[in-house]
Amino acid sequence: MGAEQLKELQKLLQESTILYVEDEDISRESVVTLLRHFCPNVLVATNGREGLEIYRNNSVDIVITDIQMPAMDGLTMAREIKKIDPYQHIIIISAYNETSYFAKAIKNGVDGFILKPVDMEQLLETLTKTAIRIREHRENFMYRAYLEEMVQQYAGMLKDKSRELNQEMTSDRLTGLPNRVQLAEILDAGQTTTLILLNVDNFSHINTTYGYSIGDEALVAIAGRLKECMSHGAHLCRFASDEFICLLPGYSVHEARDFAHDVIRKAFLPPIRLQKKQIDLQITFTMAIAEGKGWDLLRNAEVAMLETRELGKNRIAVYQGKSPLEAKQKNNIYWMNRLRTALENKTVVPFFQPILNNRTGKIEKFECLARIWEQGEIISPFQFLQPAKQVGLLPAITRSIVEKSFAHFSGRPYQFSLNIIDEDLREGYLVDYLKEAFQRHNVNPGQVVFEILEGVSVYASHGIIEQLQALKELGCQIALDDFGAEHSNFSRLMDLQADYVKIDGMFIKNLDKDPRSVTITKAIINLTNSLGIQTIAEYVCSREVHEKACELGISHSQGFYVGKPLPDIVETPFLPE
């Protein structure tokens, strides 16, 4: 989501109250931190029973809950909440393959279903859609209150007004289309059918650019165009703020794809004219098609939609079964659970790779690299970092590595480097936490070098730069990692006052035989020398590469030729092969 959409979400939630129910401590902490950035009123519970009690004693706008919890599961809590307030907005979080839970959640009238591990981007998008639905629900409530008042004033019209209220419950007020209630009835019938899930591309931009009244006008116009497309026997529903569902009984997947491509797309080739602003909008959809029956049908379409949106928009996807996204989700869930267990069991540990001073010929530094080390098995961060990022566990990994590395190097005459990431800097905890850690472990700040990815340095905000400068003021040093790859930005060397530049391994590994790598490396060395910045060659894999690095004037070398990462430091001089 862009900055404007995030600001709009913050405005929508400013006066709302969110109840978040989750039994897992680490996941709960990371999600609550994110929620409180957008919504000042976040209530927290650790199980369904506690959540229900908090709900009964507070006015809550949005409930976000996990399903599988002790004391009372999330679906039972949601059902009890719906007994109290049938219109309560609820977002369910659970694993990808819990189809029965997914069906029960939709039947209970939930506003969103988020797959585990929780993707923060998906959570924010779901929150935005739910906040918009809250606004629409309040309008509906006022409208129903008005109708009920009319019923009381005109007792003879009671029957007609009741029919209108029933229509209001099963139809979308804005577009007049069937809503989720009617969709549930169709899916519960269990008939095999083909479903098209349509997501309006970039609809949030219309709301943020022109305002919600224009957005509503656009949705009415979009619904009108879609209704004109529907063939005999087709069912069209409004599923969410910017999503529609088309059910095509008797259509094969191939026929549904042709229908989506030829009929729906052609219907939206002429732009939509919005009268209030006298503007034309060119509307496109991302569409996902699935065939089957019951609630699996909708789940499969959601999976196909998530998968195709990773590739781009204005696309048509067909659910194929055993999709890469499902395999990825399953893998992420596995590593998410394994990582949580490793953090609890304290088996996320640093391995130490030596860094050679090319001028003195001595090992004077080590880089602390995160590993999971269990029963002799060493697990690389390439396996668990991406799942950790999705569920907000990266800062927990950072803290674990900091604590163990500080304890390891306390009282030892070595400098050591630690990797920090954008999540650490965005949360803003790092400086105060490290001040305490230096005192707790009796580590001299001058021993510590913080390595930041070059991508972080390129997109660093003013607040991030201030944090890095605060670390410098404590006495720490800063190194830019992977320098020269993807996002080189030389001006940031000055902004961040870097002490070291780690030249990316893609240039170093062939330094002894690739003239272009030599040319680029020389340019980096000339720049850093003129700024008084030391250099470290990554991926030094052979004697020849090391000798070339020394010849070019690179101040330090790191790689398997110098030494592999090990669970303890080897306090011996460097002995070349």
PDB file of C-alpha atoms in Angstrom, residues 312-535:
ATOM      1  CA  GLY A 312       0.624  -7.984 -11.525  1.00  0.00           C
ATOM      2  CA  LYS A 313      -2.841  -6.608 -12.161  1.00  0.00           C
ATOM      3  CA  ASN A 314      -5.329  -6.611 -15.056  1.00  0.00           C
ATOM      4  CA  ARG A 315      -4.884 -10.368 -15.362  1.00  0.00           C
ATOM      5  CA  ILE A 316      -7.114 -13.455 -15.487  1.00  0.00           C
ATOM      6  CA  ALA A 317      -6.032 -16.435 -13.383  1.00  0.00           C
ATOM      7  CA  VAL A 318      -7.466 -19.954 -13.224  1.00  0.00           C
ATOM      8  CA  TYR A 319      -7.109 -22.092 -10.107  1.00  0.00           C
ATOM      9  CA  GLN A 320      -5.117 -25.153 -11.141  1.00  0.00           C
ATOM     10  CA  GLY A 321      -4.911 -27.092  -7.891  1.00  0.00           C
ATOM     11  CA  LYS A 322      -1.679 -27.645  -5.955  1.00  0.00           C
ATOM     12  CA  SER A 323      -0.728 -24.083  -6.766  1.00  0.00           C
ATOM     13  CA  PRO A 324       2.733 -22.723  -5.930  1.00  0.00           C
ATOM     14  CA  LEU A 325       1.098 -20.262  -3.541  1.00  0.00           C
ATOM     15  CA  GLU A 326      -0.448 -23.072  -1.494  1.00  0.00           C
ATOM     16  CA  ALA A 327       2.916 -24.863  -1.389  1.00  0.00           C
ATOM     17  CA  LYS A 328       4.579 -21.596  -0.392  1.00  0.00           C
ATOM     18  CA  GLN A 329       1.989 -20.959   2.313  1.00  0.00           C
ATOM     19  CA  LYS A 330       2.477 -24.487   3.642  1.00  0.00           C
ATOM     20  CA  ASN A 331       6.249 -24.013   3.646  1.00  0.00           C
ATOM     21  CA  ASN A 332       5.895 -20.628   5.353  1.00  0.00           C
ATOM     22  CA  ILE A 333       3.647 -22.084   8.033  1.00  0.00           C
ATOM     23  CA  TYR A 334       6.172 -24.877   8.646  1.00  0.00           C
ATOM     24  CA  TRP A 335       9.082 -22.455   9.037  1.00  0.00           C
ATOM     25  CA  MET A 336       7.001 -19.969  11.001  1.00  0.00           C
ATOM     26  CA  ASN A 337       6.170 -22.660  13.582  1.00  0.00           C
ATOM     27  CA  ARG A 338       9.685 -24.042  13.597  1.00  0.00           C
ATOM     28  CA  LEU A 339      11.165 -20.573  14.041  1.00  0.00           C
ATOM     29  CA  ARG A 340       8.813 -19.776  16.932  1.00  0.00           C
ATOM     30  CA  THR A 341       9.871 -23.027  18.603  1.00  0.00           C
ATOM     31  CA  ALA A 342      13.540 -22.196  17.974  1.00  0.00           C
ATOM     32  CA  LEU A 343      13.126 -18.731  19.523  1.00  0.00           C
ATOM     33  CA  GLU A 344      11.390 -20.231  22.555  1.00  0.00           C
ATOM     34  CA  ASN A 345      14.077 -22.926  22.910  1.00  0.00           C
ATOM     35  CA  LYS A 346      16.860 -20.363  22.305  1.00  0.00           C
ATOM     36  CA  THR A 347      18.271 -22.353  19.371  1.00  0.00           C
ATOM     37  CA  VAL A 348      18.451 -19.262  17.123  1.00  0.00           C
ATOM     38  CA  VAL A 349      22.156 -18.579  17.526  1.00  0.00           C
ATOM     39  CA  PRO A 350      24.971 -16.604  15.898  1.00  0.00           C
ATOM     40  CA  PHE A 351      27.669 -18.275  13.842  1.00  0.00           C
ATOM     41  CA  PHE A 352      30.858 -16.253  13.531  1.00  0.00           C
ATOM     42  CA  GLN A 353      32.685 -15.708  10.236  1.00  0.00           C
ATOM     43  CA  PRO A 354      36.170 -14.207  10.457  1.00  0.00           C
ATOM     44  CA  ILE A 355      37.129 -10.992   8.643  1.00  0.00           C
ATOM     45  CA  LEU A 356      40.803 -10.589   7.753  1.00  0.00           C
ATOM     46  CA  ASN A 357      42.708  -7.299   7.920  1.00  0.00           C
ATOM     47  CA  ASN A 358      44.618  -7.448   4.630  1.00  0.00           C
ATOM     48  CA  ARG A 359      47.209  -4.955   5.849  1.00  0.00           C
ATOM     49  CA  THR A 360      48.140  -6.704   9.125  1.00  0.00           C
ATOM     50  CA  GLY A 361      47.369 -10.253   8.010  1.00  0.00           C
ATOM     51  CA  LYS A 362      45.371 -10.841  11.226  1.00  0.00           C
ATOM     52  CA  ILE A 363      41.827 -11.827  12.040  1.00  0.00           C
ATOM     53  CA  GLU A 364      40.497  -8.789  13.895  1.00  0.00           C
ATOM     54  CA  LYS A 365      36.753  -8.921  13.246  1.00  0.00           C
ATOM     55  CA  PHE A 366      33.886 -11.397  12.979  1.00  0.00           C
ATOM     56  CA  GLU A 367      30.453 -11.155  11.405  1.00  0.00           C
ATOM     57  CA  CYS A 368      27.626 -12.664  13.496  1.00  0.00           C
ATOM     58  CA  LEU A 369      25.291 -14.625  11.209  1.00  0.00           C
ATOM     59  CA  ALA A 370      21.906 -16.006  12.328  1.00  0.00           C
ATOM     60  CA  ARG A 371      21.387 -19.756  12.224  1.00  0.00           C
ATOM     61  CA  ILE A 372      18.963 -22.262  13.722  1.00  0.00           C
ATOM     62  CA  TRP A 373      21.107 -24.949  15.361  1.00  0.00           C
ATOM     63  CA  GLU A 374      19.150 -27.951  16.586  1.00  0.00           C
ATOM     64  CA  GLN A 375      20.474 -31.434  17.358  1.00  0.00           C
ATOM     65  CA  GLY A 376      23.461 -30.913  15.129  1.00  0.00           C
ATOM     66  CA  GLU A 377      21.389 -29.563  12.205  1.00  0.00           C
ATOM     67  CA  ILE A 378      22.454 -26.120  10.983  1.00  0.00           C
ATOM     68  CA  ILE A 379      19.690 -24.220   9.201  1.00  0.00           C
ATOM     69  CA  SER A 380      20.528 -21.269   6.960  1.00  0.00           C
ATOM     70  CA  PRO A 381      18.513 -18.017   7.260  1.00  0.00           C
ATOM     71  CA  PHE A 382      17.521 -18.417   3.604  1.00  0.00           C
ATOM     72  CA  GLN A 383      15.004 -20.984   4.889  1.00  0.00           C
ATOM     73  CA  PHE A 384      13.339 -18.920   7.606  1.00  0.00           C
ATOM     74  CA  LEU A 385      13.908 -15.190   7.013  1.00  0.00           C
ATOM     75  CA  GLN A 386      11.034 -14.664   4.551  1.00  0.00           C
ATOM     76  CA  PRO A 387       8.449 -16.431   6.764  1.00  0.00           C
ATOM     77  CA  ALA A 388       9.854 -14.471   9.713  1.00  0.00           C
ATOM     78  CA  LYS A 389       9.321 -11.208   7.835  1.00  0.00           C
ATOM     79  CA  GLN A 390       5.710 -12.078   6.996  1.00  0.00           C
ATOM     80  CA  VAL A 391       4.778 -12.610  10.657  1.00  0.00           C
ATOM     81  CA  GLY A 392       6.931  -9.862  12.174  1.00  0.00           C
ATOM     82  CA  LEU A 393       9.532 -12.113  13.830  1.00  0.00           C
ATOM     83  CA  LEU A 394      12.642 -10.450  12.369  1.00  0.00           C
ATOM     84  CA  PRO A 395      13.127  -8.067  15.349  1.00  0.00           C
ATOM     85  CA  ALA A 396      12.898 -11.090  17.675  1.00  0.00           C
ATOM     86  CA  ILE A 397      15.699 -12.748  15.680  1.00  0.00           C
ATOM     87  CA  THR A 398      17.756  -9.548  15.894  1.00  0.00           C
ATOM     88  CA  ARG A 399      17.360  -9.406  19.683  1.00  0.00           C
ATOM     89  CA  SER A 400      18.354 -13.058  20.038  1.00  0.00           C
ATOM     90  CA  ILE A 401      21.500 -12.598  17.942  1.00  0.00           C
ATOM     91  CA  VAL A 402      22.417  -9.351  19.743  1.00  0.00           C
ATOM     92  CA  GLU A 403      22.113 -10.951  23.203  1.00  0.00           C
ATOM     93  CA  LYS A 404      24.141 -14.042  22.314  1.00  0.00           C
ATOM     94  CA  SER A 405      26.800 -12.107  20.351  1.00  0.00           C
ATOM     95  CA  PHE A 406      27.263  -9.525  23.106  1.00  0.00           C
ATOM     96  CA  ALA A 407      27.658 -12.299  25.667  1.00  0.00           C
ATOM     97  CA  HIS A 408      30.141 -14.077  23.390  1.00  0.00           C
ATOM     98  CA  PHE A 409      32.416 -11.095  22.738  1.00  0.00           C
ATOM     99  CA  SER A 410      32.243  -9.490  26.183  1.00  0.00           C
ATOM    100  CA  GLY A 411      35.844  -9.191  27.427  1.00  0.00           C
ATOM    101  CA  ARG A 412      37.343 -10.328  24.110  1.00  0.00           C
ATOM    102  CA  PRO A 413      39.553  -8.037  22.003  1.00  0.00           C
ATOM    103  CA  TYR A 414      37.626  -8.412  18.752  1.00  0.00           C
ATOM    104  CA  GLN A 415      35.322  -6.191  16.795  1.00  0.00           C
ATOM    105  CA  PHE A 416      32.129  -7.890  15.607  1.00  0.00           C
ATOM    106  CA  SER A 417      29.407  -6.939  13.138  1.00  0.00           C
ATOM    107  CA  LEU A 418      25.645  -7.453  13.373  1.00  0.00           C
ATOM    108  CA  ASN A 419      23.073  -7.184  10.593  1.00  0.00           C
ATOM    109  CA  ILE A 420      20.147  -4.825  11.160  1.00  0.00           C
ATOM    110  CA  ILE A 421      17.172  -4.611   8.845  1.00  0.00           C
ATOM    111  CA  ASP A 422      14.522  -2.078   7.944  1.00  0.00           C
ATOM    112  CA  GLU A 423      11.992  -3.696  10.345  1.00  0.00           C
ATOM    113  CA  ASP A 424      14.393  -3.062  13.265  1.00  0.00           C
ATOM    114  CA  LEU A 425      14.772   0.571  12.281  1.00  0.00           C
ATOM    115  CA  ARG A 426      11.091   1.174  11.506  1.00  0.00           C
ATOM    116  CA  GLU A 427      10.027  -0.081  14.957  1.00  0.00           C
ATOM    117  CA  GLY A 428      12.344   2.490  16.561  1.00  0.00           C
ATOM    118  CA  TYR A 429      13.373   0.315  19.513  1.00  0.00           C
ATOM    119  CA  LEU A 430      16.996  -0.281  18.550  1.00  0.00           C
ATOM    120  CA  VAL A 431      18.905   2.625  20.122  1.00  0.00           C
ATOM    121  CA  ASP A 432      17.386   2.380  23.619  1.00  0.00           C
ATOM    122  CA  TYR A 433      17.585  -1.413  23.561  1.00  0.00           C
ATOM    123  CA  LEU A 434      21.269  -1.375  22.607  1.00  0.00           C
ATOM    124  CA  LYS A 435      22.157   1.171  25.298  1.00  0.00           C
ATOM    125  CA  GLU A 436      20.846  -1.288  27.878  1.00  0.00           C
ATOM    126  CA  ALA A 437      22.540  -4.256  26.167  1.00  0.00           C
ATOM    127  CA  PHE A 438      25.957  -2.532  26.240  1.00  0.00           C
ATOM    128  CA  GLN A 439      25.648  -2.035  29.994  1.00  0.00           C
ATOM    129  CA  ARG A 440      24.140  -5.463  30.648  1.00  0.00           C
ATOM    130  CA  HIS A 441      26.949  -7.342  28.848  1.00  0.00           C
ATOM    131  CA  ASN A 442      29.779  -4.880  29.534  1.00  0.00           C
ATOM    132  CA  VAL A 443      30.502  -4.510  25.804  1.00  0.00           C
ATOM    133  CA  ASN A 444      32.335  -1.467  24.467  1.00  0.00           C
ATOM    134  CA  PRO A 445      30.225   0.178  21.693  1.00  0.00           C
ATOM    135  CA  GLY A 446      33.464   0.590  19.719  1.00  0.00           C
ATOM    136  CA  GLN A 447      33.545  -3.207  19.309  1.00  0.00           C
ATOM    137  CA  VAL A 448      30.287  -3.241  17.329  1.00  0.00           C
ATOM    138  CA  VAL A 449      29.754  -2.625  13.629  1.00  0.00           C
ATOM    139  CA  PHE A 450      26.168  -2.542  12.374  1.00  0.00           C
ATOM    140  CA  GLU A 451      25.763  -3.764   8.814  1.00  0.00           C
ATOM    141  CA  ILE A 452      22.765  -2.368   6.948  1.00  0.00           C
ATOM    142  CA  LEU A 453      21.582  -3.568   3.579  1.00  0.00           C
ATOM    143  CA  GLU A 454      22.141  -1.063   0.818  1.00  0.00           C
ATOM    144  CA  GLY A 455      18.431  -1.122  -0.018  1.00  0.00           C
ATOM    145  CA  VAL A 456      17.683   0.127   3.497  1.00  0.00           C
ATOM    146  CA  SER A 457      20.167   2.956   3.080  1.00  0.00           C
ATOM    147  CA  VAL A 458      18.696   3.997  -0.270  1.00  0.00           C
ATOM    148  CA  TYR A 459      15.126   4.298   0.997  1.00  0.00           C
ATOM    149  CA  ALA A 460      16.017   5.386   4.520  1.00  0.00           C
ATOM    150  CA  SER A 461      13.696   8.002   5.967  1.00  0.00           C
ATOM    151  CA  HIS A 462      14.874  10.880   8.114  1.00  0.00           C
ATOM    152  CA  GLY A 463      13.934   8.892  11.234  1.00  0.00           C
ATOM    153  CA  ILE A 464      16.045   5.904  10.168  1.00  0.00           C
ATOM    154  CA  ILE A 465      19.056   8.116   9.443  1.00  0.00           C
ATOM    155  CA  GLU A 466      18.660   9.703  12.887  1.00  0.00           C
ATOM    156  CA  GLN A 467      18.747   6.246  14.523  1.00  0.00           C
ATOM    157  CA  LEU A 468      21.922   5.277  12.652  1.00  0.00           C
ATOM    158  CA  GLN A 469      23.549   8.558  13.621  1.00  0.00           C
ATOM    159  CA  ALA A 470      22.548   7.899  17.248  1.00  0.00           C
ATOM    160  CA  LEU A 471      24.348   4.542  17.060  1.00  0.00           C
ATOM    161  CA  LYS A 472      27.403   6.346  15.722  1.00  0.00           C
ATOM    162  CA  GLU A 473      27.244   8.778  18.645  1.00  0.00           C
ATOM    163  CA  LEU A 474      27.289   5.825  21.048  1.00  0.00           C
ATOM    164  CA  GLY A 475      30.620   4.810  19.495  1.00  0.00           C
ATOM    165  CA  CYS A 476      29.430   2.086  17.113  1.00  0.00           C
ATOM    166  CA  GLN A 477      30.443   1.892  13.473  1.00  0.00           C
ATOM    167  CA  ILE A 478      28.307   1.499  10.342  1.00  0.00           C
ATOM    168  CA  ALA A 479      28.928  -0.733   7.342  1.00  0.00           C
ATOM    169  CA  LEU A 480      26.937  -0.731   4.101  1.00  0.00           C
ATOM    170  CA  ASP A 481      26.374  -4.346   3.056  1.00  0.00           C
ATOM    171  CA  ASP A 482      26.219  -5.642  -0.551  1.00  0.00           C
ATOM    172  CA  PHE A 483      27.498  -2.325  -1.908  1.00  0.00           C
ATOM    173  CA  GLY A 484      27.343  -2.021  -5.689  1.00  0.00           C
ATOM    174  CA  ALA A 485      24.320  -4.310  -6.153  1.00  0.00           C
ATOM    175  CA  GLU A 486      20.893  -3.121  -7.301  1.00  0.00           C
ATOM    176  CA  HIS A 487      20.523   0.272  -5.586  1.00  0.00           C
ATOM    177  CA  SER A 488      23.913   1.975  -5.424  1.00  0.00           C
ATOM    178  CA  ASN A 489      23.539   5.481  -4.064  1.00  0.00           C
ATOM    179  CA  PHE A 490      26.858   7.131  -3.335  1.00  0.00           C
ATOM    180  CA  SER A 491      25.332  10.191  -1.679  1.00  0.00           C
ATOM    181  CA  ARG A 492      24.087   7.997   1.171  1.00  0.00           C
ATOM    182  CA  LEU A 493      27.689   7.262   2.139  1.00  0.00           C
ATOM    183  CA  MET A 494      27.840  10.826   3.380  1.00  0.00           C
ATOM    184  CA  ASP A 495      24.348  10.890   4.897  1.00  0.00           C
ATOM    185  CA  LEU A 496      24.971   7.729   6.905  1.00  0.00           C
ATOM    186  CA  GLN A 497      28.648   8.463   7.709  1.00  0.00           C
ATOM    187  CA  ALA A 498      29.568   4.872   6.838  1.00  0.00           C
ATOM    188  CA  ASP A 499      32.830   3.501   8.243  1.00  0.00           C
ATOM    189  CA  TYR A 500      32.942   0.416   6.013  1.00  0.00           C
ATOM    190  CA  VAL A 501      31.656  -0.567   2.602  1.00  0.00           C
ATOM    191  CA  LYS A 502      31.236  -4.294   1.944  1.00  0.00           C
ATOM    192  CA  ILE A 503      31.732  -4.779  -1.789  1.00  0.00           C
ATOM    193  CA  ASP A 504      29.102  -7.174  -3.091  1.00  0.00           C
ATOM    194  CA  GLY A 505      30.251 -10.730  -3.752  1.00  0.00           C
ATOM    195  CA  MET A 506      29.015 -10.647  -7.355  1.00  0.00           C
ATOM    196  CA  PHE A 507      32.031  -8.452  -8.144  1.00  0.00           C
ATOM    197  CA  ILE A 508      34.506 -10.188  -5.833  1.00  0.00           C
ATOM    198  CA  LYS A 509      34.027 -13.878  -6.636  1.00  0.00           C
ATOM    199  CA  ASN A 510      35.469 -13.504 -10.177  1.00  0.00           C
ATOM    200  CA  LEU A 511      37.866 -10.686  -9.363  1.00  0.00           C
ATOM    201  CA  ASP A 512      40.895 -12.718 -10.484  1.00  0.00           C
ATOM    202  CA  LYS A 513      39.555 -13.328 -14.015  1.00  0.00           C
ATOM    203  CA  ASP A 514      36.827 -10.804 -14.879  1.00  0.00           C
ATOM    204  CA  PRO A 515      38.120  -7.389 -16.070  1.00  0.00           C
ATOM    205  CA  ARG A 516      34.684  -5.774 -15.631  1.00  0.00           C
ATOM    206  CA  SER A 517      34.563  -6.812 -11.970  1.00  0.00           C
ATOM    207  CA  VAL A 518      38.028  -5.303 -11.521  1.00  0.00           C
ATOM    208  CA  THR A 519      36.930  -2.022 -13.140  1.00  0.00           C
ATOM    209  CA  ILE A 520      33.834  -1.692 -10.955  1.00  0.00           C
ATOM    210  CA  THR A 521      35.744  -2.661  -7.812  1.00  0.00           C
ATOM    211  CA  LYS A 522      38.439  -0.072  -8.555  1.00  0.00           C
ATOM    212  CA  ALA A 523      35.780   2.627  -8.927  1.00  0.00           C
ATOM    213  CA  ILE A 524      34.301   1.729  -5.523  1.00  0.00           C
ATOM    214  CA  ILE A 525      37.762   1.708  -3.897  1.00  0.00           C
ATOM    215  CA  ASN A 526      38.678   5.093  -5.381  1.00  0.00           C
ATOM    216  CA  LEU A 527      35.459   6.590  -4.054  1.00  0.00           C
ATOM    217  CA  THR A 528      35.742   5.091  -0.572  1.00  0.00           C
ATOM    218  CA  ASN A 529      39.422   6.010  -0.259  1.00  0.00           C
ATOM    219  CA  SER A 530      38.612   9.634  -1.080  1.00  0.00           C
ATOM    220  CA  LEU A 531      35.988   9.595   1.707  1.00  0.00           C
ATOM    221  CA  GLY A 532      38.177   7.812   4.252  1.00  0.00           C
ATOM    222  CA  ILE A 533      35.968   4.693   4.261  1.00  0.00           C
ATOM    223  CA  GLN A 534      37.438   1.205   4.628  1.00  0.00           C
ATOM    224  CA  THR A 535      36.404  -1.638   2.320  1.00  0.00           C
TER     225      THR A 535
END
